[in-house]
């Protein structure tokens, strides 16, 4: 276990290094001259050249990459070329907001998906299972911006149950904030529930049909007891890895949903800095997301390992 | 002694009263819903088991054994249903119980032990918690349930019950897991105990321990016991009565002694003829497989379902199904032509010949080592007839020479400095319990698995350890047949393509048709893919492929372990035939002593990475032999409930870095010598070596006096002497 953890932790910097190369080259490849974009079409060539020098864009690419990398590692993320504020504060505040939204979505996703998956698995091949499976698949196939728009139109515009913007006015109570976040969180949940539920269903079917579940039922336990005490645990453990995958999806879904609901998270920031060629912000945001992504994968793996005694304790000392 | 007191168990409420005691099954029929309508899997089966009696159910897979066992606990799969008949346990009509009553009946009166013990335990829950849960179901408080668990584990003779209770199932060995499952069955005082292949997959010595345990508890709890098994020997040794299922019907039913020694139904006789007897050699008798396979449930059968495979079938058999007829005291047979089967005892060791006379059913059904000696004697002369003494006197030296082979996994040495020689045209059988290193050794010979020190010579030339570094010729000369052919047959290719490919890569000169025909594969199967073949057919494909070129050595790793006896006989026969016609050598691994003894010229016995004994098959099995070999032979033969032979009665000693590795379990251990000094390898007759401190006179031999009589005595001395 400790060896696993060390190995995985050691792998993170290496992976991040590769990611940083990718991010750097990809952002460099965005067409158009950054300095000209910033200064506008009318600016003179001299001004553009001066800004290029100021931004260090005239230096060779390798120098710039290492400079940028050193900056990122030491926490000097530079200033946003667009907003003229330190990138670090910008990204970290936005990240905090995004995490709140993501956490809410996750908190909704887990019970909903587990319940649906369990119900489908215990009643597998019966109508309840069919409905849940088909619904999950269908919803999972619809992109989050589509479900987002539908939710927005129905619940915010027509029914007016929820505000259309995810951003609560300053000084609003936590409950109001929650109300503002509910719709965007819901569109993320709808996207992921089907996938997670499908995994839970599969492992539930396995557990229900497993010899041990049968043996336990033969000892005189009710179906309900078997499900509560044995099936539940055995079906949720394998599902942790599915949850890990879905968390990554959630991260991706944030971009569209934040934009749609006008929520100031990292997703929106990423998109805007890309459009506006705000390279320092773009690069830092991408890197932060990369770190986050890897931590999620690690956490999911770790959770699985901690939950499953077969993995946690290894082969038996018998 | 680790044996804990057997008394003081928890008493479950005895369900039901009145009516006949024990289990009564009357006209039970079970059908499955399938796409093509109802498929009858069990068809009008009736039998009775008195409390304390053991009833064996045998038959090939697909004959309804498992369905029947599940119907007894009314635990059929969702698409199965009882379509007729009744199951009564101590007067309780099980099939009429309301769901809630069924649950409480199960809790109080039913105990089921399945084949795969590991599978019957929740992998995510500590063993103790799983047992406590059952006590809780019986109304015990949390604390009382927890206190009860170690006592229960001690009752199934698990050492250190407190620590066992804290483990997860995967931290226990197969035998320990099975003990835990048996313990679960003992939380109540069951009236019906269903044992569904309880020891399949366990090593012979562990099997013996588990059976002894079940045997002891059987009389203690006085339940009606139903034992379902494909192992006729096991059923013969354990059961009072036997029912032979064929196509869901009881083909023959009666006292175990009668049914297994004087079978009156052609199917029973055919099953018995398919099993090799311990000590019987391929040179002495060709095994007879049963052609074809049992009808699939739901298949339209007119007349006797066995007719297509029966040697005695005639028009009457094809037209009308036979009804049960009495064929002796409490012995019924469903066959039109009971008189056609020669009425003579089948000389099988699975049940004692009638000359042992009547006695308690156990005694009668159990073979004794005295009889086991006989087949060996029979085999011995035929070995001599076989011509050249195997493994020797062939010009050009041996085919395979392994010297000082060592293989490690991490810090464990799995194969430790092993020497092995296989002559041209010789079959070397390799036996040993799981973990003894036999598979690792075989893989090393084929160039698979980890690398390590030691040399492997084929035809005098040193082979590199890794198969990738061996030249093409060496690779062609060594072929392998695995236990499960699925892993090695490409599922997307037809049999013809698989064989054609093998012919190309092995430079064979024949055609796929010819290869298939030689392996006994029907021509129409050549265009099937492996997924459509039965286990036996797949194994035939694997064998055909191994013989596509001109193999010098074929390594067979448990090639028949997963097969039914009727199919196993055919595959063993094929292996014997191919060996005889091609003169190929085999390294043949099996956990089944009778199978190894049947096919092998020489036998090597492996224990914890070392070869502890090696020699001509007859001598190794017959003795004088190594104490470990003796325990293997005893485990596969000795009667149950007999003191001594049970390895569990030997106090566990410690095996340190030095001394004999078997010392911890050896009943004849010489304290002060065996546990400190490595035993010498001594020669016992021509080409027979034994790694043991004992002198020739002290070595156990396959006679009743030595293996079951003398062995326990030193064991007793051992217990008394300070270890
Ligand atoms: S009834 Fe006929 S076919 Fe059936 S077992 Fe008897 S002899 Fe064979
Ligand atoms: S050397 Fe000693 S302990 Fe080992 S098998 Fe022989 S008698 Fe038993």
Short mmCIF file of C-alpha atoms in Angstrom, two decimals, chain B residues 32-377:
data_model
loop_
_atom_site.label_atom_id
_atom_site.label_comp_id
_atom_site.label_asym_id
_atom_site.label_seq_id
_atom_site.Cartn_x
_atom_site.Cartn_y
_atom_site.Cartn_z
CA UNK B 32 -36.15 -24.16 -16.79
CA UNK B 33 -37.79 -21.52 -18.91
CA UNK B 34 -35.77 -21.13 -22.08
CA UNK B 35 -36.21 -19.39 -25.38
CA UNK B 36 -37.57 -22.60 -26.81
CA UNK B 37 -40.05 -23.38 -24.07
CA UNK B 38 -39.70 -25.36 -20.87
CA UNK B 39 -36.64 -27.57 -20.51
CA UNK B 40 -36.93 -30.33 -17.98
CA UNK B 41 -33.70 -30.72 -16.02
CA UNK B 42 -34.86 -33.05 -13.27
CA UNK B 43 -37.54 -35.57 -14.14
CA UNK B 44 -39.49 -37.46 -11.52
CA UNK B 45 -36.66 -38.14 -9.10
CA UNK B 46 -37.41 -39.98 -5.85
CA UNK B 47 -35.18 -41.02 -2.99
CA UNK B 48 -35.07 -41.13 0.75
CA UNK B 49 -32.27 -40.30 3.14
CA UNK B 50 -32.61 -41.23 6.80
CA UNK B 51 -31.12 -38.97 9.47
CA UNK B 52 -27.43 -39.74 9.86
CA UNK B 53 -27.35 -41.39 6.45
CA UNK B 54 -25.31 -40.14 3.50
CA UNK B 55 -26.74 -40.28 0.04
CA UNK B 56 -24.51 -39.77 -2.98
CA UNK B 57 -25.64 -38.38 -6.29
CA UNK B 58 -23.40 -38.98 -9.28
CA UNK B 59 -23.57 -38.40 -13.00
CA UNK B 60 -21.91 -36.36 -15.73
CA UNK B 61 -22.32 -32.61 -15.80
CA UNK B 62 -25.56 -31.61 -17.43
CA UNK B 63 -27.44 -34.53 -15.93
CA UNK B 64 -29.25 -32.47 -13.33
CA UNK B 65 -27.09 -32.94 -10.23
CA UNK B 66 -26.79 -29.27 -9.44
CA UNK B 67 -30.41 -28.51 -10.25
CA UNK B 68 -31.49 -31.30 -7.94
CA UNK B 69 -29.30 -30.01 -5.13
CA UNK B 70 -30.67 -26.52 -5.52
CA UNK B 71 -34.24 -27.76 -5.59
CA UNK B 72 -33.68 -29.42 -2.20
CA UNK B 73 -33.16 -25.99 -0.62
CA UNK B 74 -35.75 -24.54 -2.98
CA UNK B 75 -33.11 -22.23 -4.32
CA UNK B 76 -33.46 -22.48 -8.06
CA UNK B 77 -32.28 -19.80 -10.44
CA UNK B 78 -34.92 -17.31 -11.44
CA UNK B 79 -35.87 -19.12 -14.63
CA UNK B 80 -36.20 -22.50 -12.92
CA UNK B 81 -39.28 -23.90 -11.23
CA UNK B 82 -40.39 -27.13 -9.60
CA UNK B 83 -43.00 -28.62 -11.88
CA UNK B 84 -43.98 -31.56 -9.76
CA UNK B 85 -43.24 -33.73 -6.79
CA UNK B 86 -42.39 -32.99 -3.20
CA UNK B 87 -39.43 -32.51 -0.91
CA UNK B 88 -40.03 -33.38 2.70
CA UNK B 89 -37.50 -32.86 5.47
CA UNK B 90 -38.45 -34.28 8.85
CA UNK B 91 -42.08 -33.94 7.93
CA UNK B 92 -41.85 -30.39 6.61
CA UNK B 93 -43.10 -29.98 3.05
CA UNK B 94 -40.35 -27.68 1.84
CA UNK B 95 -41.98 -26.83 -1.45
CA UNK B 96 -45.19 -25.68 0.24
CA UNK B 97 -43.59 -23.28 2.71
CA UNK B 98 -44.58 -19.63 2.57
CA UNK B 99 -41.59 -17.32 1.90
CA UNK B 100 -41.19 -16.32 5.55
CA UNK B 101 -41.47 -19.92 6.70
CA UNK B 102 -39.03 -21.00 4.03
CA UNK B 103 -36.52 -18.53 5.41
CA UNK B 104 -36.87 -19.73 8.95
CA UNK B 105 -36.75 -23.34 7.80
CA UNK B 106 -33.54 -22.63 5.93
CA UNK B 107 -32.09 -20.87 8.94
CA UNK B 108 -32.96 -23.69 11.28
CA UNK B 109 -32.74 -26.88 9.26
CA UNK B 110 -30.76 -26.49 6.08
CA UNK B 111 -27.03 -26.35 5.54
CA UNK B 112 -25.39 -26.21 2.15
CA UNK B 113 -21.69 -26.49 1.39
CA UNK B 114 -20.68 -25.64 -2.13
CA UNK B 115 -17.68 -26.47 -4.20
CA UNK B 116 -16.02 -23.11 -4.22
CA UNK B 117 -15.75 -22.17 -0.57
CA UNK B 118 -14.01 -18.90 -1.33
CA UNK B 119 -16.95 -17.93 -3.49
CA UNK B 120 -19.44 -18.69 -0.75
CA UNK B 121 -17.94 -16.05 1.53
CA UNK B 122 -18.39 -12.32 1.17
CA UNK B 123 -14.95 -11.12 0.09
CA UNK B 124 -15.32 -7.74 1.75
CA UNK B 125 -16.26 -8.91 5.21
CA UNK B 126 -14.19 -10.50 7.93
CA UNK B 127 -14.86 -14.16 8.42
CA UNK B 128 -15.80 -13.73 12.05
CA UNK B 129 -18.33 -11.02 11.19
CA UNK B 130 -19.95 -13.27 8.62
CA UNK B 131 -20.37 -16.04 11.14
CA UNK B 132 -21.54 -13.67 13.86
CA UNK B 133 -24.17 -12.43 11.46
CA UNK B 134 -25.67 -15.90 11.31
CA UNK B 135 -25.80 -16.14 15.08
CA UNK B 136 -27.48 -12.76 15.12
CA UNK B 137 -30.10 -14.12 12.75
CA UNK B 138 -30.74 -16.81 15.31
CA UNK B 139 -31.47 -14.16 17.90
CA UNK B 140 -28.19 -13.94 19.74
CA UNK B 141 -27.06 -10.58 21.02
CA UNK B 142 -24.14 -8.91 19.34
CA UNK B 143 -21.77 -9.77 22.16
CA UNK B 144 -22.97 -13.35 22.46
CA UNK B 145 -22.65 -13.86 18.71
CA UNK B 146 -19.12 -12.56 18.75
CA UNK B 147 -18.22 -14.82 21.64
CA UNK B 148 -19.66 -17.81 19.86
CA UNK B 149 -17.53 -17.42 16.73
CA UNK B 150 -14.15 -18.65 18.02
CA UNK B 151 -15.82 -21.67 19.57
CA UNK B 152 -17.43 -22.50 16.29
CA UNK B 153 -14.16 -22.12 14.41
CA UNK B 154 -12.46 -24.39 16.92
CA UNK B 155 -15.18 -26.93 16.29
CA UNK B 156 -14.17 -27.19 12.65
CA UNK B 157 -10.60 -27.66 13.86
CA UNK B 158 -9.22 -24.34 12.75
CA UNK B 159 -6.12 -23.47 14.73
CA UNK B 160 -6.03 -20.07 16.36
CA UNK B 161 -9.72 -19.28 15.84
CA UNK B 162 -9.46 -15.77 17.21
CA UNK B 163 -7.00 -14.69 14.56
CA UNK B 164 -8.86 -16.58 11.83
CA UNK B 165 -12.05 -14.74 12.74
CA UNK B 166 -10.31 -11.45 12.08
CA UNK B 167 -9.22 -12.38 8.59
CA UNK B 168 -10.88 -11.78 5.28
CA UNK B 169 -11.71 -14.81 3.15
CA UNK B 170 -8.87 -14.16 0.73
CA UNK B 171 -6.41 -14.41 3.59
CA UNK B 172 -7.35 -18.04 4.16
CA UNK B 173 -6.30 -21.12 2.23
CA UNK B 174 -8.87 -23.09 0.27
CA UNK B 175 -9.10 -25.70 3.00
CA UNK B 176 -9.52 -23.07 5.70
CA UNK B 177 -12.22 -21.36 3.68
CA UNK B 178 -14.09 -24.61 3.34
CA UNK B 179 -13.86 -25.11 7.10
CA UNK B 180 -15.37 -21.69 7.63
CA UNK B 181 -18.23 -22.53 5.29
CA UNK B 182 -18.79 -25.77 7.16
CA UNK B 183 -18.73 -23.79 10.38
CA UNK B 184 -21.47 -21.56 8.96
CA UNK B 185 -23.47 -24.70 8.29
CA UNK B 186 -23.07 -25.73 11.90
CA UNK B 187 -24.48 -22.59 13.48
CA UNK B 188 -27.75 -24.46 13.59
CA UNK B 189 -28.40 -28.15 13.99
CA UNK B 190 -29.32 -28.79 10.37
CA UNK B 191 -31.69 -31.58 9.46
CA UNK B 192 -30.54 -31.60 5.87
CA UNK B 193 -26.93 -31.12 4.86
CA UNK B 194 -26.31 -30.69 1.14
CA UNK B 195 -22.70 -31.07 0.07
CA UNK B 196 -22.28 -29.99 -3.52
CA UNK B 197 -18.82 -31.06 -4.68
CA UNK B 198 -17.41 -29.97 -1.32
CA UNK B 199 -13.81 -30.86 -2.01
CA UNK B 200 -13.44 -30.39 -5.73
CA UNK B 201 -10.45 -28.18 -6.36
CA UNK B 202 -8.78 -28.96 -3.05
CA UNK B 203 -5.54 -30.86 -2.71
CA UNK B 204 -5.83 -34.52 -1.86
CA UNK B 205 -4.50 -34.10 1.66
CA UNK B 206 -6.73 -31.11 2.35
CA UNK B 207 -9.65 -32.95 0.84
CA UNK B 208 -9.01 -35.76 3.24
CA UNK B 209 -9.03 -33.40 6.20
CA UNK B 210 -12.26 -31.77 5.12
CA UNK B 211 -13.93 -35.11 4.53
CA UNK B 212 -12.80 -36.36 7.91
CA UNK B 213 -14.26 -33.25 9.43
CA UNK B 214 -17.57 -33.68 7.64
CA UNK B 215 -17.54 -37.32 8.57
CA UNK B 216 -17.08 -36.60 12.24
CA UNK B 217 -19.77 -33.94 12.26
CA UNK B 218 -22.17 -36.05 10.30
CA UNK B 219 -22.70 -38.48 13.12
CA UNK B 220 -22.63 -35.65 15.62
CA UNK B 221 -25.46 -33.67 14.06
CA UNK B 222 -27.42 -36.63 12.75
CA UNK B 223 -28.66 -34.81 9.66
CA UNK B 224 -29.66 -36.39 6.40
CA UNK B 225 -26.66 -35.77 4.14
CA UNK B 226 -26.78 -35.46 0.37
CA UNK B 227 -23.40 -35.53 -1.34
CA UNK B 228 -23.22 -34.44 -4.93
CA UNK B 229 -20.01 -35.36 -6.65
CA UNK B 230 -18.50 -36.33 -9.93
CA UNK B 231 -15.92 -38.36 -8.02
CA UNK B 232 -17.16 -41.92 -7.88
CA UNK B 233 -14.38 -42.91 -5.52
CA UNK B 234 -15.38 -40.25 -3.04
CA UNK B 235 -19.04 -41.23 -3.21
CA UNK B 236 -18.13 -44.88 -2.81
CA UNK B 237 -16.12 -44.13 0.28
CA UNK B 238 -18.55 -41.75 1.93
CA UNK B 239 -22.05 -42.79 1.06
CA UNK B 240 -24.50 -45.36 2.26
CA UNK B 241 -26.65 -45.12 -0.81
CA UNK B 242 -26.05 -43.80 -4.30
CA UNK B 243 -28.29 -42.41 -7.00
CA UNK B 244 -26.98 -42.22 -10.55
CA UNK B 245 -28.58 -39.36 -12.46
CA UNK B 246 -28.78 -39.43 -16.21
CA UNK B 247 -30.67 -36.83 -18.22
CA UNK B 248 -32.47 -35.73 -15.07
CA UNK B 249 -33.74 -39.19 -14.23
CA UNK B 250 -32.53 -41.67 -11.70
CA UNK B 251 -30.90 -44.33 -13.84
CA UNK B 252 -29.94 -46.48 -10.94
CA UNK B 253 -30.37 -46.18 -7.23
CA UNK B 254 -29.37 -48.39 -4.36
CA UNK B 255 -26.83 -49.19 -1.67
CA UNK B 256 -23.44 -47.71 -2.56
CA UNK B 257 -21.78 -51.07 -2.25
CA UNK B 258 -24.13 -52.72 -4.77
CA UNK B 259 -24.35 -49.88 -7.24
CA UNK B 260 -20.61 -49.24 -7.45
CA UNK B 261 -19.42 -52.81 -7.39
CA UNK B 262 -22.21 -54.56 -9.28
CA UNK B 263 -23.73 -51.84 -11.41
CA UNK B 264 -26.90 -53.01 -13.13
CA UNK B 265 -27.32 -50.03 -15.42
CA UNK B 266 -25.10 -49.68 -18.50
CA UNK B 267 -24.53 -46.01 -17.70
CA UNK B 268 -23.22 -46.72 -14.22
CA UNK B 269 -21.01 -49.45 -15.57
CA UNK B 270 -19.68 -47.11 -18.26
CA UNK B 271 -18.92 -44.40 -15.72
CA UNK B 272 -17.01 -46.85 -13.58
CA UNK B 273 -15.06 -48.17 -16.54
CA UNK B 274 -13.96 -44.64 -17.38
CA UNK B 275 -12.15 -44.07 -14.10
CA UNK B 276 -8.55 -45.17 -13.81
CA UNK B 277 -7.87 -47.12 -10.65
CA UNK B 278 -4.97 -46.16 -8.48
CA UNK B 279 -1.94 -48.07 -9.60
CA UNK B 280 -3.43 -49.09 -12.91
CA UNK B 281 -1.24 -48.45 -15.91
CA UNK B 282 -2.06 -47.47 -19.47
CA UNK B 283 -0.25 -50.60 -20.52
CA UNK B 284 -2.68 -52.75 -18.58
CA UNK B 285 -6.00 -51.34 -19.68
CA UNK B 286 -7.30 -48.81 -22.11
CA UNK B 287 -9.85 -46.60 -20.42
CA UNK B 288 -13.26 -46.68 -22.01
CA UNK B 289 -14.82 -43.33 -22.55
CA UNK B 290 -18.56 -43.01 -23.00
CA UNK B 291 -19.17 -41.85 -26.55
CA UNK B 292 -21.30 -38.78 -27.12
CA UNK B 293 -22.77 -36.64 -24.40
CA UNK B 294 -25.93 -36.58 -22.31
CA UNK B 295 -29.00 -34.96 -23.88
CA UNK B 296 -29.33 -31.25 -23.23
CA UNK B 297 -32.29 -30.41 -21.00
CA UNK B 298 -35.25 -29.68 -23.23
CA UNK B 299 -34.03 -31.95 -26.01
CA UNK B 300 -36.77 -34.23 -27.28
CA UNK B 301 -36.01 -37.74 -26.09
CA UNK B 302 -38.11 -40.74 -26.95
CA UNK B 303 -37.23 -44.03 -25.41
CA UNK B 304 -34.28 -44.45 -23.12
CA UNK B 305 -32.23 -41.24 -22.95
CA UNK B 306 -29.04 -43.28 -22.75
CA UNK B 307 -29.83 -45.26 -25.90
CA UNK B 308 -27.59 -43.26 -28.31
CA UNK B 309 -24.58 -44.03 -26.13
CA UNK B 310 -25.51 -47.46 -24.88
CA UNK B 311 -23.79 -50.62 -26.09
CA UNK B 312 -26.85 -52.70 -25.30
CA UNK B 313 -29.48 -50.52 -26.95
CA UNK B 314 -32.00 -52.05 -29.33
CA UNK B 315 -35.31 -51.06 -30.91
CA UNK B 316 -37.20 -51.37 -27.67
CA UNK B 317 -34.83 -48.87 -26.04
CA UNK B 318 -35.36 -46.38 -28.84
CA UNK B 319 -39.14 -46.66 -28.59
CA UNK B 320 -40.06 -46.72 -24.96
CA UNK B 321 -38.46 -45.28 -21.87
CA UNK B 322 -37.68 -47.94 -19.30
CA UNK B 323 -39.38 -47.80 -15.92
CA UNK B 324 -37.62 -48.41 -12.64
CA UNK B 325 -37.30 -52.07 -11.84
CA UNK B 326 -36.07 -53.78 -8.74
CA UNK B 327 -32.63 -55.28 -9.17
CA UNK B 328 -31.98 -56.47 -5.66
CA UNK B 329 -32.68 -55.30 -2.18
CA UNK B 330 -33.49 -51.58 -2.27
CA UNK B 331 -31.78 -51.41 -5.63
CA UNK B 332 -33.67 -50.02 -8.61
CA UNK B 333 -32.61 -49.73 -12.21
CA UNK B 334 -34.20 -48.05 -15.20
CA UNK B 335 -33.17 -50.26 -18.06
CA UNK B 336 -34.96 -52.67 -20.36
CA UNK B 337 -32.06 -55.05 -20.47
CA UNK B 338 -30.73 -55.37 -16.97
CA UNK B 339 -29.95 -58.98 -17.82
CA UNK B 340 -27.64 -58.08 -20.69
CA UNK B 341 -25.05 -56.43 -18.51
CA UNK B 342 -22.68 -59.13 -17.29
CA UNK B 343 -23.49 -59.67 -13.66
CA UNK B 344 -20.02 -59.57 -12.29
CA UNK B 345 -18.38 -57.21 -9.90
CA UNK B 346 -16.47 -54.40 -11.48
CA UNK B 347 -12.93 -54.53 -10.16
CA UNK B 348 -12.82 -50.92 -9.15
CA UNK B 349 -11.13 -49.47 -6.17
CA UNK B 350 -13.85 -46.87 -5.78
CA UNK B 351 -15.87 -49.33 -3.79
CA UNK B 352 -14.74 -52.36 -1.94
CA UNK B 353 -15.10 -55.70 -3.62
CA UNK B 354 -17.85 -57.74 -2.12
CA UNK B 355 -15.47 -60.13 -0.47
CA UNK B 356 -14.96 -57.69 2.36
CA UNK B 357 -18.44 -58.79 3.27
CA UNK B 358 -21.15 -56.87 4.99
CA UNK B 359 -20.41 -54.52 7.78
CA UNK B 360 -21.14 -50.94 8.46
CA UNK B 361 -21.81 -49.16 5.22
CA UNK B 362 -18.64 -47.11 5.56
CA UNK B 363 -16.47 -50.10 5.94
CA UNK B 364 -18.02 -51.78 3.00
CA UNK B 365 -17.92 -48.85 0.69
CA UNK B 366 -14.43 -47.83 1.59
CA UNK B 367 -11.59 -49.53 -0.14
CA UNK B 368 -8.70 -50.59 1.92
CA UNK B 369 -5.13 -50.37 0.90
CA UNK B 370 -5.07 -54.12 0.70
CA UNK B 371 -7.16 -53.86 -2.43
CA UNK B 372 -5.19 -50.94 -3.65
CA UNK B 373 -2.23 -53.20 -3.80
CA UNK B 374 -3.88 -55.52 -6.21
CA UNK B 375 -4.12 -53.23 -9.23
CA UNK B 376 -0.47 -52.37 -8.76
CA UNK B 377 0.42 -55.98 -8.97
#
